[in-house]
């Protein structure tokens, strides 16, 4: 399936209750041949406003830390485990994740990333497939708020950059 068609499905989706409080579905974005996919929890208020992922404070923080490690936003595919904002930015409920995760499955099968970076606890529900390396990191919103987590997060992203450099050599 083309991602444009998948995006249209997401914009019109009513498979769980989250669409009720949302202005926009936020499918995610990035190159179709991205070697790395980043999966967060859910779009926040800023993302809901304009329909793009990781454009709010935590997203900008993530993009800044990635850039400091030489990883460009436009080189990775960024998305979330659920595609609509949640009330008060709460964690998605299991039934919401279950309803939404087939969209993520399709994105993974189209993009075929080598590495999937799981941002925070909710992203751990991302399906695990053979041939893909999964890297768990702290959610950027927590790393942004707490210094001790920020240091760990910076190190985790540094490790990701090293892994990506190795991928380039393996080509
Ligand atoms: S969060 Fe996912 S399953 Fe729920 S309405 Fe939005 S697109 Fe559909």
Coordinates of C-alpha atoms and ligand atoms in Angstrom, one line a residue:
X1 CA 0.0 0.0 0.0
X2 CA 1.2 3.5 -0.8
X3 CA 1.8 5.7 2.3
X4 CA -0.4 8.4 0.8
X5 CA -3.3 6.0 0.8
X6 CA -2.5 4.9 4.4
X7 CA -2.4 8.6 5.4
X8 CA -5.9 9.1 4.0
X9 CA -7.1 6.2 6.0
X10 CA -5.6 7.7 9.2
X11 CA -7.1 11.1 8.5
X12 CA -10.5 9.5 8.4
X13 CA -10.0 6.8 11.0
X14 CA -12.5 6.3 13.8
X15 CA -11.3 2.9 15.0
X16 CA -10.8 4.2 18.6
X17 CA -12.0 7.1 20.6
X18 CA -8.9 9.3 20.1
X19 CA -10.1 10.9 16.9
X20 CA -13.0 12.5 18.8
X21 CA -10.7 15.1 20.5
X22 CA -8.4 15.7 17.6
X23 CA -8.1 18.3 14.8
X24 CA -5.8 16.2 12.6
X25 CA -4.5 12.7 12.2
X26 CA -0.7 12.7 12.4
X27 CA 0.5 9.7 10.3
X28 CA 4.2 10.6 10.5
X29 CA 6.8 11.7 7.9
X30 CA 10.1 11.0 6.4
X31 CA 11.8 9.4 3.4
X32 CA 10.3 6.2 2.1
X33 CA 13.8 4.6 2.1
X34 CA 14.7 5.7 5.6
X35 CA 17.0 3.3 7.4
X36 CA 15.9 4.5 10.8
X37 CA 12.3 5.0 12.1
X38 CA 11.6 6.8 15.3
X39 CA 8.3 5.8 17.2
X40 CA 7.0 8.0 19.9
X41 CA 3.8 7.8 22.1
X42 CA 1.2 10.0 20.4
X43 CA 1.0 13.4 18.7
X44 CA 0.8 16.3 21.2
X45 CA -1.2 19.5 20.9
X46 CA 1.2 21.3 18.5
X47 CA 1.3 18.2 16.3
X48 CA -2.5 17.9 16.3
X49 CA -2.7 21.6 15.3
X50 CA -0.8 21.2 12.1
X51 CA -0.9 17.5 11.5
X52 CA 2.9 16.9 11.6
X53 CA 4.9 14.8 14.1
X54 CA 7.5 16.1 16.6
X55 CA 7.0 19.9 16.0
X56 CA 6.2 20.7 19.7
X57 CA 8.7 21.4 22.5
X58 CA 9.7 17.8 23.0
X59 CA 9.9 17.2 19.3
X60 CA 12.1 20.2 18.8
X61 CA 14.3 19.1 21.7
X62 CA 14.6 15.6 20.0
X63 CA 15.4 17.1 16.6
X64 CA 18.1 19.3 18.3
X65 CA 19.7 16.4 20.1
X66 CA 19.6 14.3 16.9
X67 CA 21.3 17.2 15.0
X68 CA 24.0 17.5 17.6
X69 CA 24.8 13.8 16.9
X70 CA 24.8 14.5 13.1
X71 CA 21.4 12.9 12.5
X72 CA 19.1 15.0 10.3
X73 CA 15.3 15.0 10.7
X74 CA 14.9 14.6 7.0
X75 CA 16.9 11.4 7.0
X76 CA 14.7 9.5 9.4
X77 CA 11.0 8.5 9.4
X78 CA 9.2 9.8 12.5
X79 CA 5.9 8.6 13.8
X80 CA 4.0 7.6 16.9
X81 CA 2.4 4.4 18.2
X82 CA -1.1 6.1 17.9
X83 CA -1.8 8.7 15.2
X84 CA -4.3 11.0 17.0
X85 CA -3.6 13.3 20.1
X86 CA -4.8 11.9 23.4
X87 CA -6.7 13.9 26.1
X88 CA -4.2 15.8 28.3
X89 CA -1.5 14.0 26.5
X90 CA -2.2 10.8 28.5
X91 CA -0.7 7.5 27.6
X92 CA -2.8 5.7 25.0
X93 CA -4.9 2.9 26.4
X94 CA -4.2 -0.7 25.3
X95 CA -7.3 -0.9 23.2
X96 CA -6.3 2.4 21.4
X97 CA -2.8 1.0 20.7
X98 CA -4.3 -2.3 19.5
X99 CA -6.6 -0.4 17.1
X100 CA -3.9 1.9 15.8
X101 CA -0.8 -0.4 15.6
X102 CA -1.8 -1.9 12.2
X103 CA -1.0 1.5 10.7
X104 CA 2.4 1.4 12.2
X105 CA 2.8 -2.2 10.9
X106 CA 2.0 -1.0 7.4
X107 CA 4.5 1.9 7.7
X108 CA 7.2 -0.5 8.8
X109 CA 6.4 -2.9 5.9
X110 CA 6.6 -0.1 3.3
X111 CA 9.7 1.7 4.7
X112 CA 11.6 -1.5 5.8
X113 CA 13.8 0.4 8.3
X114 CA 17.0 -1.3 9.6
X115 CA 16.6 0.3 13.0
X116 CA 13.5 1.3 15.0
X117 CA 14.0 3.7 17.9
X118 CA 11.4 3.4 20.6
X119 CA 10.9 6.7 22.4
X120 CA 9.5 6.0 25.8
X121 CA 7.4 3.2 27.4
X122 CA 4.3 3.4 25.1
X123 CA 6.5 2.9 22.0
X124 CA 7.6 -0.5 23.3
X125 CA 4.3 -1.9 22.0
X126 CA 5.7 -1.5 18.5
X127 CA 5.6 -4.9 16.8
X128 CA 9.0 -6.7 16.8
X129 CA 10.0 -8.1 13.4
X130 CA 12.9 -10.2 12.4
X131 CA 15.7 -8.4 10.7
X132 CA 15.1 -5.1 12.4
X133 CA 17.2 -3.8 15.3
X134 CA 15.1 -2.1 18.1
X135 CA 16.7 0.5 20.3
X136 CA 14.8 1.7 23.4
X137 CA 15.5 5.3 24.5
X138 CA 14.0 7.7 27.0
X139 CA 11.1 9.7 25.8
X140 CA 12.3 13.2 24.8
X141 CA 9.7 15.0 26.9
X142 CA 11.2 13.3 30.1
X143 CA 14.8 14.0 28.9
X144 CA 13.9 17.6 28.3
X145 CA 12.6 18.0 31.9
X146 CA 15.1 16.1 34.0
X147 CA 18.8 16.7 33.8
X148 CA 19.8 13.1 34.8
X149 CA 17.6 11.7 32.1
X150 CA 18.9 14.3 29.6
X151 CA 22.5 13.0 30.0
X152 CA 21.3 9.5 29.5
X153 CA 19.2 10.5 26.5
X154 CA 22.2 12.3 24.9
X155 CA 24.3 9.2 25.3
X156 CA 21.5 7.0 23.8
X157 CA 21.3 9.2 20.8
X158 CA 25.1 9.2 20.5
X159 CA 25.0 5.4 20.4
X160 CA 22.3 5.5 17.7
X161 CA 24.5 7.7 15.6
X162 CA 27.3 5.2 15.9
X163 CA 24.9 2.4 15.0
X164 CA 23.8 4.4 11.9
X165 CA 27.4 5.0 10.9
X166 CA 28.0 1.2 11.1
X167 CA 24.9 0.6 8.9
X168 CA 26.4 2.8 6.2
X169 CA 29.6 0.8 6.3
X170 CA 27.7 -2.5 6.1
X171 CA 26.0 -1.4 2.8
Ligands
LIG1 S1 -5.6 6.9 17.2 FE1 -5.3 5.4 15.5 S2 -6.9 3.9 15.7 FE2 -7.5 5.7 17.0 S3 -8.8 6.9 15.7 FE3 -6.7 7.7 15.4 S4 -5.8 6.6 13.7 FE4 -7.7 5.5 14.3

